[in-house]
Amino acid sequence: MRENKSESIFYNVDWITVMIYVILVFMGWANIYAAVYNEEHYVITDISQKYGKQMIWIGTSFILALIILIIDESFYTAFAYVVYGIFMVLIIAVPFLGREVKGSRSWFRFGDFGLQPAEFMKFATNLAIAKFLSNQNIKIADYKNTFVTLLMLGVPMIIIMKLQDETGLAIVFVAFIFTLYREGLSVNYLLLGFLAAILFILALLVNNIFLFGIIGVLCAVSLLFIKRSRTNLFAVALIGIVACGMVKGTSSVYEHLEPHQKIRIDVLLGRGTVDLKKEGYNVNQAKIAIGSGGFLGKGYLQGTQTKYDFVPEQDTDFIFCTVGEEWGFVGSSIVIILQLTLIIRIVFMSERQRSPFSRIYGYGVASVLFFHLTINVGMTIGLAPVIGIPLPFFSYGGSSLWSFTVLLFIFIKLDSHRLQILR
Amino acid sequence: MNQLGDRKFLIIGVFVLVGLMFIARLFYIQVIDDSYKLDANNQAFRYKTEFPVRGYIYDRNNKLLVYNEAAYDLMVLPKNISKTDFDTAGFCELMGITKETFLKKMKKAVQAPNSPRKESVFEKQLSPKDYASIQERLYRYRGFTVQSRTLRKYPYKIAAHMLGYIGEADKTTTEKNPYYNEGDYLGISGIEKTYEKVLRGKKGMHIMMVDVHNREKGSYMNGMYDSIAVPGKPLTTSLDADLQLYAEQLMQNKIGSVVALDPSTGEILAIVTSPTYDPNLLVGRSRNKNFAMLSLDSIGKPLFNRSTMASYPPGSTFKLVMALIGMNEHVLTPTTRYPCARGFPPLGGRPKCHPHPSPMDLVGAIGTSCNSYFSYVFKSVIEDKKYNNVYKAYGNWRSLATSFCLGTKTGSDLANELRGNVPSIKYYDKIFGKGSWKASTVISLGIGQNELGITPLQNANVVAIIANKGWYYTPHIVKAIDGNPNDTILDRFKVKHYTEIKDTAIYNAVIDGMAKAVEGGTAASLKIEGIPYCAKTGTAQNPGKDHSVFVCFGPKDNPKIAIAILIENGGWGATYAGPIARLMMEKYLKGKITRPDLEKRMLEADLIRKLNLVPTTNR
C-alpha cells in the first residue's frame, strides 16, 4: 500500500504550497486581464493579447511543474553545478546571440515569445549554492568559503548587470544573504551591510561633514559604556574610520551611478525637486492608482488609473497597482498575506528537511520570493526605489513565471522526499 | 546546528515585519489619505457640465419673444497641454488662427484671473458650423474641450429692458452662489434676472472617463453618478407683443417711458423705455462691443431702464391722489372751489399756474390741472384741525399717499425697481430743522413736485388703483410658468392690495373728472369713438423743459387698460404723451387705428433732434 503510494509522483507533495501557488497564478492572470483590458478583445483566452499569452505561460508552467515532479530528485543534487554552468554560458552568450529588443540584450526571441535566461539563473545559482554549502566539509564561517559563495553569487550578478544591463535581475542575488545568514554567515557581515545601507541613505540626506561629527560623537559615547582596553579603543576607532569611509564612499558611488538610477534614488528619498511628469511619474501614478482604491477597491475591471494607461508597466512590474486600485486595501492585503504565507511556509518546510541541500535550497526559494515581493510592492507604494523586477506569479511574462515555477517546484519535489536518506 | 536553527526566527521576523509595514503603508495611502483619490479623479475623470436649455419666453398670445440658439465655447486647461507633444501648427490650422494669436490667447489663459489649472474659454461661442469642422479632430489636442452653450435670440426685437440680458458669472457671483461657476451664463437684468432660477433649469453633470491620452472611454459607472440637465421652464408673459411693438415705434426718437397695465389683474401689457435697443445686440461675441457703444450714449442712455429706475416728479398724476386724500379727510368735496391767480394766492402766486378760468370746482381743477387748487387741498389736509398738529396730519397724509404704492417698490417681477420717494417727517426735520417747517414750506408736494419721486411703473399703478376704485394687484409681467398660471411663485400677484381710501364714491368723483377731461377738457382732441375713457394730462416740472405726462384708463366702466406715459422734455401732456396713449388704447381695445394722421405725426416726431439732444461729435 505504502509502496504504491510512494510511486505516485504526487506522493508527499505539500499541497498547501501548491494551492497557494495556483491561487496566486490565477489571481495574477485575472489582474493582467484587468490591467490590459480592452473591449475589442474581451475574451481572456485571446492569444493576441497579453492575457491570452499569459494563459499559455500558465499552462506550460503547469507542465514544467509536472516534469519537475517526475524527474528523480537526485538529479538536482547531481547536476546542480552542471545546470549552473549551462545557464552561466547562456547569460554570457545572450548579449551576443540574442536579438536586441527595445534596447535590451537579455532575450532569446522565438517569434512572438521571448525567454530571458537571466531569470533562470536564480534557480541555477540556488542549486549551486545549496550543493556547495551542503558539503559536510564546508563551513561558511570560513573566510575562504564565504569568498567562494560570494563569488558564485557575484559572477552571475556582475554578468547580468554589466553585459545585459539588467540591474533589476542582477540585484535579486542580494536576496541570498538570508540563506547565507541561516547557514552561519557571521552576523558581523549583516551588521556591516545594515550599517552601510543606513549610512548610504544618511549620506545622501544629511550634510557629510555633519555626519562625520555624529560618527565621532557616537564613537566617543560608546567608549563610555565599554571597557576602555587598548583593543576596544582600536576597534571603536576602526569602526569610526570605516563608517566615515562609507559616507565618503557613498558620494562617489552615487556620482558613478547612471542618471536614471540617481533619479530613482532621489525620488525614493525625496531629494531635490521631483518632476511628477518626468522622473517621478511612475511612482506617483502607482501611488495614485493604489491610493485611489480605497478600502474595498473600485471593483474588478473598474480601475480607471490602470485600465486607462496612466500607470506604466501595469501588467508587468506595476501589476500590484491594478490589485490596489480594483481590490482596494482588502485585496492588496490579501495578496501580501498570501505571498508571505507561501514564503513563511517554505521557511518552515526548509526547517523540516533532513538534508542540508534541501534546506539551503528552500531558504534560497524563500529569500528570492521575499526579495521580489519587497522590492516590487515597495516600489509601487513608495517604500523602495524603482527597480524593474516582477511580482512573483503575478506579473505578466513567461520567463519570470517559468523561473518562479521551476524554482518553487524543485523545492516541492525535494520536500516530498524529505523522509528519505540524507543527501 | 541548533544555534543556527534559531536564526529562522529572525528571518521570519524580518519577513513578517516587512509584510506588516506594507499593510500599514497600504492602509495609510488607501484608507486614510484621500489625496490620491482626488488625484485619480482629476486625472481619469472629465466632469462635463451639461448646460440645460434656457426657458423660452412668450407673450400673452403665445408669440415667441425669446428662444435659444446653440453655440459652442472652446475651453482650454493649460496645465493639460503638453509642452513637448502639442502640435501647435496643426491646432492653428484647425482653428484658422495664426501662431501669434494662439500664443496670445494661451498667455491670457494662463495669466490671472485665469490660471494654468483652471479651465477658461479659449474661443467663445463658435457657431454650430465651425464647431462641426473642428469637433472630430479636437481629441488630438489634449487640454482643449468644447462646452455647449445657448445664446438668446429675439425674433421681435422688443422689450429689451423688460426682458433683460444674459451675462457671465463673475467671481462675486460664484462666491455668493455656488451653483454657478465662473463663466456660466446667468440673467443680469430684466426678467432674465428675476426669473433666473425658473429659466435656467438645472445643470447636469456627466462624469466621463478618459485615458492617459485624454481619449474618452465612456461614462463612469454607466452614468450612476451623472445627473441629467433639467431644462429651464418657459415663461408666459402678460406682454402684448403687438402693443409693445406699436408703443416702441410711437416712442422712437423720444426719451421717456410707457407703462400699460390691465387694472383688473395687474398684468403689464406693455412697458417701454425709450430710447431702447435691439436685444439681439447684447448676445454673442459682439456683446461687449455693443454694450460699450450703448453705454456711450450719455443723453439717450438706452441701457437705463426708465420704466422702473427713473424717479420723476409725478406732477399731475399726484393731483388725483391729492383729490382722493382731500375727500377722504372731508376737507374737500367735489363742489369745493378755490381761486387761482396764475399761482397759489396765499404764498404770493407760488407755486405758479398757467392761465385758466378761476375759481373752479374739483372736476374743473382736474381738467385744467390747476396748481393753486391742489395747493389749497394740500394745505387743508396738513392743517386739518382734527389732528391739532401739522406733523400728525402730515404723517396721516403720507400714510394715505404711500398706500397707493408710492415711495415703496411695487414688488413687481421686473428687475431693479426704484422705490421713488414720498418724503418722511424725519427727512424734512433734517432739512429744515425739527418743528420749523409747515404746510407752506412743502406746499408743492400737493401738486406732485418737490421731493416727490415716482417711477413710471408706480404711476401706471396709481392709475390702475383709481380705475379699480381703491385696490390693485401687484403689477407683474409673468402670467404663467411652464404653462401653469397657478405656479406658487406667482401667488403674490394674486393678492389684492387695498389703499387706505376705501370709499368708492370718492373715486367716482375723481373718475368723473378724468372722464370730463376727455369729453370736453384738456384731452378733448383725443377722443376714441365708442370708447369713453378717463384721462389726465399734465406736465411735470423739471430743470429743463417740462416733461409731458399723460395717464388714462379705459373703457370708463370695466377698465381693461391703464396707461401712464412720460416723455422727457415733451412739454404739454396733450402734445405727445396724450396722443401716444390714445393710439395705444385704441390699438389694444379696438385692434385698429382710426386716426392715421395722429399716428403719422407721433411716429415722425423726433424730440431728440428737435431739442438738439443729439450728441455732437468732437472733431
mmCIF file of N, CA and C in Angstrom, chain A residues 301-376:
data_model
loop_
_atom_site.group_PDB
_atom_site.id
_atom_site.type_symbol
_atom_site.label_atom_id
_atom_site.label_comp_id
_atom_site.label_asym_id
_atom_site.label_seq_id
_atom_site.Cartn_x
_atom_site.Cartn_y
_atom_site.Cartn_z
ATOM 1 N N LEU A 301 -12.214 45.292 -13.008
ATOM 2 C CA LEU A 301 -12.286 45.953 -14.315
ATOM 3 C C LEU A 301 -12.774 47.398 -14.212
ATOM 4 N N GLN A 302 -12.879 47.936 -12.999
ATOM 5 C CA GLN A 302 -13.369 49.301 -12.845
ATOM 6 C C GLN A 302 -12.255 50.296 -12.556
ATOM 7 N N GLY A 303 -11.026 49.832 -12.518
ATOM 8 C CA GLY A 303 -9.911 50.739 -12.224
ATOM 9 C C GLY A 303 -9.658 51.676 -13.386
ATOM 10 N N THR A 304 -9.725 52.973 -13.094
ATOM 11 C CA THR A 304 -9.529 53.937 -14.174
ATOM 12 C C THR A 304 -8.053 54.203 -14.417
ATOM 13 N N GLN A 305 -7.276 54.215 -13.338
ATOM 14 C CA GLN A 305 -5.874 54.601 -13.468
ATOM 15 C C GLN A 305 -5.070 53.533 -14.202
ATOM 16 N N THR A 306 -5.369 52.280 -13.896
ATOM 17 C CA THR A 306 -4.599 51.221 -14.526
ATOM 18 C C THR A 306 -5.152 50.889 -15.905
ATOM 19 N N LYS A 307 -6.477 50.811 -15.999
ATOM 20 C CA LYS A 307 -7.095 50.412 -17.264
ATOM 21 C C LYS A 307 -6.811 51.431 -18.359
ATOM 22 N N TYR A 308 -6.751 52.690 -17.982
ATOM 23 C CA TYR A 308 -6.579 53.726 -18.993
ATOM 24 C C TYR A 308 -5.134 54.211 -19.100
ATOM 25 N N ASP A 309 -4.233 53.329 -18.751
ATOM 26 C CA ASP A 309 -2.812 53.514 -19.065
ATOM 27 C C ASP A 309 -2.110 54.646 -18.329
ATOM 28 N N PHE A 310 -2.686 55.128 -17.243
ATOM 29 C CA PHE A 310 -1.963 56.163 -16.508
ATOM 30 C C PHE A 310 -0.721 55.563 -15.860
ATOM 31 N N VAL A 311 -0.848 54.315 -15.421
ATOM 32 C CA VAL A 311 0.275 53.645 -14.781
ATOM 33 C C VAL A 311 1.058 52.902 -15.861
ATOM 34 N N PRO A 312 2.349 53.190 -15.968
ATOM 35 C CA PRO A 312 3.151 52.478 -16.961
ATOM 36 C C PRO A 312 3.473 51.065 -16.461
ATOM 37 N N GLU A 313 3.748 50.161 -17.365
ATOM 38 C CA GLU A 313 4.177 48.797 -16.996
ATOM 39 C C GLU A 313 3.200 48.130 -16.031
ATOM 40 N N GLN A 314 1.921 48.461 -16.197
ATOM 41 C CA GLN A 314 0.965 47.986 -15.204
ATOM 42 C C GLN A 314 0.717 46.486 -15.287
ATOM 43 N N ASP A 315 1.088 45.852 -16.382
ATOM 44 C CA ASP A 315 0.844 44.408 -16.472
ATOM 45 C C ASP A 315 2.054 43.621 -15.979
ATOM 46 N N THR A 316 3.229 44.260 -15.955
ATOM 47 C CA THR A 316 4.413 43.531 -15.518
ATOM 48 C C THR A 316 4.844 44.010 -14.132
ATOM 49 N N ASP A 317 5.807 44.956 -14.101
ATOM 50 C CA ASP A 317 6.374 45.331 -12.809
ATOM 51 C C ASP A 317 5.381 46.070 -11.920
ATOM 52 N N PHE A 318 4.405 46.766 -12.516
ATOM 53 C CA PHE A 318 3.474 47.531 -11.703
ATOM 54 C C PHE A 318 2.095 46.858 -11.582
ATOM 55 N N ILE A 319 2.067 45.547 -11.703
ATOM 56 C CA ILE A 319 0.792 44.824 -11.641
ATOM 57 C C ILE A 319 0.092 45.039 -10.301
ATOM 58 N N PHE A 320 0.888 45.297 -9.276
ATOM 59 C CA PHE A 320 0.284 45.467 -7.946
ATOM 60 C C PHE A 320 -0.642 46.682 -7.908
ATOM 61 N N CYS A 321 -0.434 47.643 -8.825
ATOM 62 C CA CYS A 321 -1.312 48.816 -8.888
ATOM 63 C C CYS A 321 -2.733 48.409 -9.241
ATOM 64 N N THR A 322 -2.847 47.472 -10.162
ATOM 65 C CA THR A 322 -4.178 47.001 -10.544
ATOM 66 C C THR A 322 -4.870 46.361 -9.345
ATOM 67 N N VAL A 323 -4.100 45.564 -8.615
ATOM 68 C CA VAL A 323 -4.653 44.940 -7.408
ATOM 69 C C VAL A 323 -5.118 46.025 -6.445
ATOM 70 N N GLY A 324 -4.232 46.993 -6.200
ATOM 71 C CA GLY A 324 -4.542 48.047 -5.235
ATOM 72 C C GLY A 324 -5.738 48.875 -5.638
ATOM 73 N N GLU A 325 -5.844 49.177 -6.934
ATOM 74 C CA GLU A 325 -6.920 50.044 -7.363
ATOM 75 C C GLU A 325 -8.265 49.317 -7.398
ATOM 76 N N GLU A 326 -8.250 48.102 -7.948
ATOM 77 C CA GLU A 326 -9.532 47.431 -8.145
ATOM 78 C C GLU A 326 -9.990 46.628 -6.933
ATOM 79 N N TRP A 327 -9.051 46.201 -6.107
ATOM 80 C CA TRP A 327 -9.427 45.368 -4.949
ATOM 81 C C TRP A 327 -9.232 46.080 -3.620
ATOM 82 N N GLY A 328 -8.625 47.295 -3.716
ATOM 83 C CA GLY A 328 -8.525 48.112 -2.514
ATOM 84 C C GLY A 328 -7.586 47.562 -1.462
ATOM 85 N N PHE A 329 -7.720 48.093 -0.275
ATOM 86 C CA PHE A 329 -6.869 47.696 0.843
ATOM 87 C C PHE A 329 -7.053 46.219 1.158
ATOM 88 N N VAL A 330 -8.286 45.777 1.099
ATOM 89 C CA VAL A 330 -8.571 44.378 1.426
ATOM 90 C C VAL A 330 -7.861 43.461 0.452
ATOM 91 N N GLY A 331 -8.015 43.729 -0.842
ATOM 92 C CA GLY A 331 -7.402 42.888 -1.863
ATOM 93 C C GLY A 331 -5.892 42.905 -1.800
ATOM 94 N N SER A 332 -5.313 44.128 -1.660
ATOM 95 C CA SER A 332 -3.843 44.189 -1.636
ATOM 96 C C SER A 332 -3.300 43.483 -0.410
ATOM 97 N N SER A 333 -3.990 43.633 0.719
ATOM 98 C CA SER A 333 -3.524 42.945 1.928
ATOM 99 C C SER A 333 -3.584 41.436 1.748
ATOM 100 N N ILE A 334 -4.648 40.982 1.114
ATOM 101 C CA ILE A 334 -4.769 39.536 0.892
ATOM 102 C C ILE A 334 -3.615 39.030 0.038
ATOM 103 N N VAL A 335 -3.271 39.786 -1.003
ATOM 104 C CA VAL A 335 -2.162 39.362 -1.865
ATOM 105 C C VAL A 335 -0.862 39.310 -1.067
ATOM 106 N N ILE A 336 -0.623 40.350 -0.272
ATOM 107 C CA ILE A 336 0.622 40.370 0.520
ATOM 108 C C ILE A 336 0.632 39.212 1.519
ATOM 109 N N ILE A 337 -0.499 39.000 2.157
ATOM 110 C CA ILE A 337 -0.571 37.918 3.149
ATOM 111 C C ILE A 337 -0.388 36.550 2.476
ATOM 112 N N LEU A 338 -0.997 36.376 1.304
ATOM 113 C CA LEU A 338 -0.840 35.105 0.576
ATOM 114 C C LEU A 338 0.611 34.863 0.209
ATOM 115 N N GLN A 339 1.252 35.910 -0.318
ATOM 116 C CA GLN A 339 2.658 35.778 -0.709
ATOM 117 C C GLN A 339 3.516 35.443 0.510
ATOM 118 N N LEU A 340 3.273 36.158 1.606
ATOM 119 C CA LEU A 340 4.073 35.924 2.812
ATOM 120 C C LEU A 340 3.793 34.546 3.399
ATOM 121 N N THR A 341 2.537 34.131 3.316
ATOM 122 C CA THR A 341 2.190 32.795 3.794
ATOM 123 C C THR A 341 2.995 31.742 3.047
ATOM 124 N N LEU A 342 3.049 31.922 1.736
ATOM 125 C CA LEU A 342 3.819 30.987 0.910
ATOM 126 C C LEU A 342 5.289 30.990 1.343
ATOM 127 N N ILE A 343 5.835 32.219 1.493
ATOM 128 C CA ILE A 343 7.254 32.356 1.827
ATOM 129 C C ILE A 343 7.554 31.726 3.196
ATOM 130 N N ILE A 344 6.715 32.034 4.176
ATOM 131 C CA ILE A 344 6.961 31.511 5.523
ATOM 132 C C ILE A 344 6.726 29.998 5.568
ATOM 133 N N ARG A 345 5.759 29.568 4.779
ATOM 134 C CA ARG A 345 5.528 28.118 4.661
ATOM 135 C C ARG A 345 6.799 27.424 4.157
ATOM 136 N N ILE A 346 7.422 28.061 3.169
ATOM 137 C CA ILE A 346 8.653 27.482 2.600
ATOM 138 C C ILE A 346 9.757 27.445 3.656
ATOM 139 N N VAL A 347 9.816 28.521 4.496
ATOM 140 C CA VAL A 347 10.827 28.535 5.560
ATOM 141 C C VAL A 347 10.594 27.359 6.512
ATOM 142 N N PHE A 348 9.360 27.152 6.905
ATOM 143 C CA PHE A 348 9.055 26.026 7.803
ATOM 144 C C PHE A 348 9.361 24.696 7.142
ATOM 145 N N MET A 349 9.004 24.611 5.856
ATOM 146 C CA MET A 349 9.303 23.368 5.131
ATOM 147 C C MET A 349 10.809 23.133 5.081
ATOM 148 N N SER A 350 11.572 24.203 4.878
ATOM 149 C CA SER A 350 13.030 24.060 4.813
ATOM 150 C C SER A 350 13.565 23.515 6.124
ATOM 151 N N GLU A 351 13.005 24.047 7.198
ATOM 152 C CA GLU A 351 13.490 23.637 8.508
ATOM 153 C C GLU A 351 13.169 22.182 8.816
ATOM 154 N N ARG A 352 12.192 21.593 8.120
ATOM 155 C CA ARG A 352 11.869 20.204 8.424
ATOM 156 C C ARG A 352 12.670 19.225 7.552
ATOM 157 N N GLN A 353 13.572 19.755 6.702
ATOM 158 C CA GLN A 353 14.373 18.890 5.839
ATOM 159 C C GLN A 353 15.472 18.198 6.653
ATOM 160 N N ARG A 354 15.680 16.961 6.337
ATOM 161 C CA ARG A 354 16.828 16.268 6.938
ATOM 162 C C ARG A 354 18.090 16.588 6.161
ATOM 163 N N SER A 355 17.890 16.837 4.887
ATOM 164 C CA SER A 355 19.050 17.076 4.037
ATOM 165 C C SER A 355 19.385 18.556 4.004
ATOM 166 N N PRO A 356 20.647 18.913 4.307
ATOM 167 C CA PRO A 356 21.054 20.326 4.246
ATOM 168 C C PRO A 356 20.827 20.898 2.855
ATOM 169 N N PHE A 357 21.048 20.093 1.811
ATOM 170 C CA PHE A 357 20.856 20.574 0.443
ATOM 171 C C PHE A 357 19.440 21.119 0.272
ATOM 172 N N SER A 358 18.466 20.312 0.693
ATOM 173 C CA SER A 358 17.068 20.722 0.542
ATOM 174 C C SER A 358 16.790 21.975 1.358
ATOM 175 N N ARG A 359 17.348 22.021 2.575
ATOM 176 C CA ARG A 359 17.092 23.156 3.447
ATOM 177 C C ARG A 359 17.662 24.438 2.836
ATOM 178 N N ILE A 360 18.913 24.316 2.385
ATOM 179 C CA ILE A 360 19.566 25.511 1.831
ATOM 180 C C ILE A 360 18.821 25.969 0.581
ATOM 181 N N TYR A 361 18.458 24.982 -0.252
ATOM 182 C CA TYR A 361 17.722 25.337 -1.458
ATOM 183 C C TYR A 361 16.401 26.008 -1.091
ATOM 184 N N GLY A 362 15.704 25.476 -0.104
ATOM 185 C CA GLY A 362 14.411 26.035 0.330
ATOM 186 C C GLY A 362 14.558 27.470 0.804
ATOM 187 N N TYR A 363 15.613 27.711 1.598
ATOM 188 C CA TYR A 363 15.844 29.088 2.053
ATOM 189 C C TYR A 363 16.098 30.018 0.875
ATOM 190 N N GLY A 364 16.771 29.487 -0.133
ATOM 191 C CA GLY A 364 17.017 30.285 -1.339
ATOM 192 C C GLY A 364 15.710 30.692 -2.001
ATOM 193 N N VAL A 365 14.794 29.681 -2.088
ATOM 194 C CA VAL A 365 13.497 29.978 -2.716
ATOM 195 C C VAL A 365 12.782 31.076 -1.921
ATOM 196 N N ALA A 366 12.716 30.894 -0.608
ATOM 197 C CA ALA A 366 12.020 31.870 0.229
ATOM 198 C C ALA A 366 12.659 33.244 0.093
ATOM 199 N N SER A 367 14.006 33.279 0.100
ATOM 200 C CA SER A 367 14.716 34.547 0.028
ATOM 201 C C SER A 367 14.427 35.278 -1.279
ATOM 202 N N VAL A 368 14.489 34.519 -2.371
ATOM 203 C CA VAL A 368 14.268 35.150 -3.682
ATOM 204 C C VAL A 368 12.830 35.680 -3.779
ATOM 205 N N LEU A 369 11.863 34.868 -3.347
ATOM 206 C CA LEU A 369 10.468 35.305 -3.403
ATOM 207 C C LEU A 369 10.262 36.544 -2.535
ATOM 208 N N PHE A 370 10.849 36.513 -1.330
ATOM 209 C CA PHE A 370 10.693 37.634 -0.411
ATOM 210 C C PHE A 370 11.305 38.911 -0.995
ATOM 211 N N PHE A 371 12.489 38.746 -1.593
ATOM 212 C CA PHE A 371 13.155 39.916 -2.155
ATOM 213 C C PHE A 371 12.304 40.537 -3.274
ATOM 214 N N HIS A 372 11.775 39.680 -4.117
ATOM 215 C CA HIS A 372 10.913 40.166 -5.203
ATOM 216 C C HIS A 372 9.700 40.890 -4.648
ATOM 217 N N LEU A 373 9.071 40.280 -3.680
ATOM 218 C CA LEU A 373 7.861 40.865 -3.091
ATOM 219 C C LEU A 373 8.177 42.238 -2.487
ATOM 220 N N THR A 374 9.261 42.298 -1.725
ATOM 221 C CA THR A 374 9.623 43.538 -1.031
ATOM 222 C C THR A 374 9.896 44.670 -2.015
ATOM 223 N N ILE A 375 10.759 44.389 -2.970
ATOM 224 C CA ILE A 375 11.130 45.448 -3.912
ATOM 225 C C ILE A 375 9.940 45.826 -4.789
ATOM 226 N N ASN A 376 9.228 44.814 -5.298
ATOM 227 C CA ASN A 376 8.153 45.100 -6.236
ATOM 228 C C ASN A 376 7.028 45.886 -5.592
#
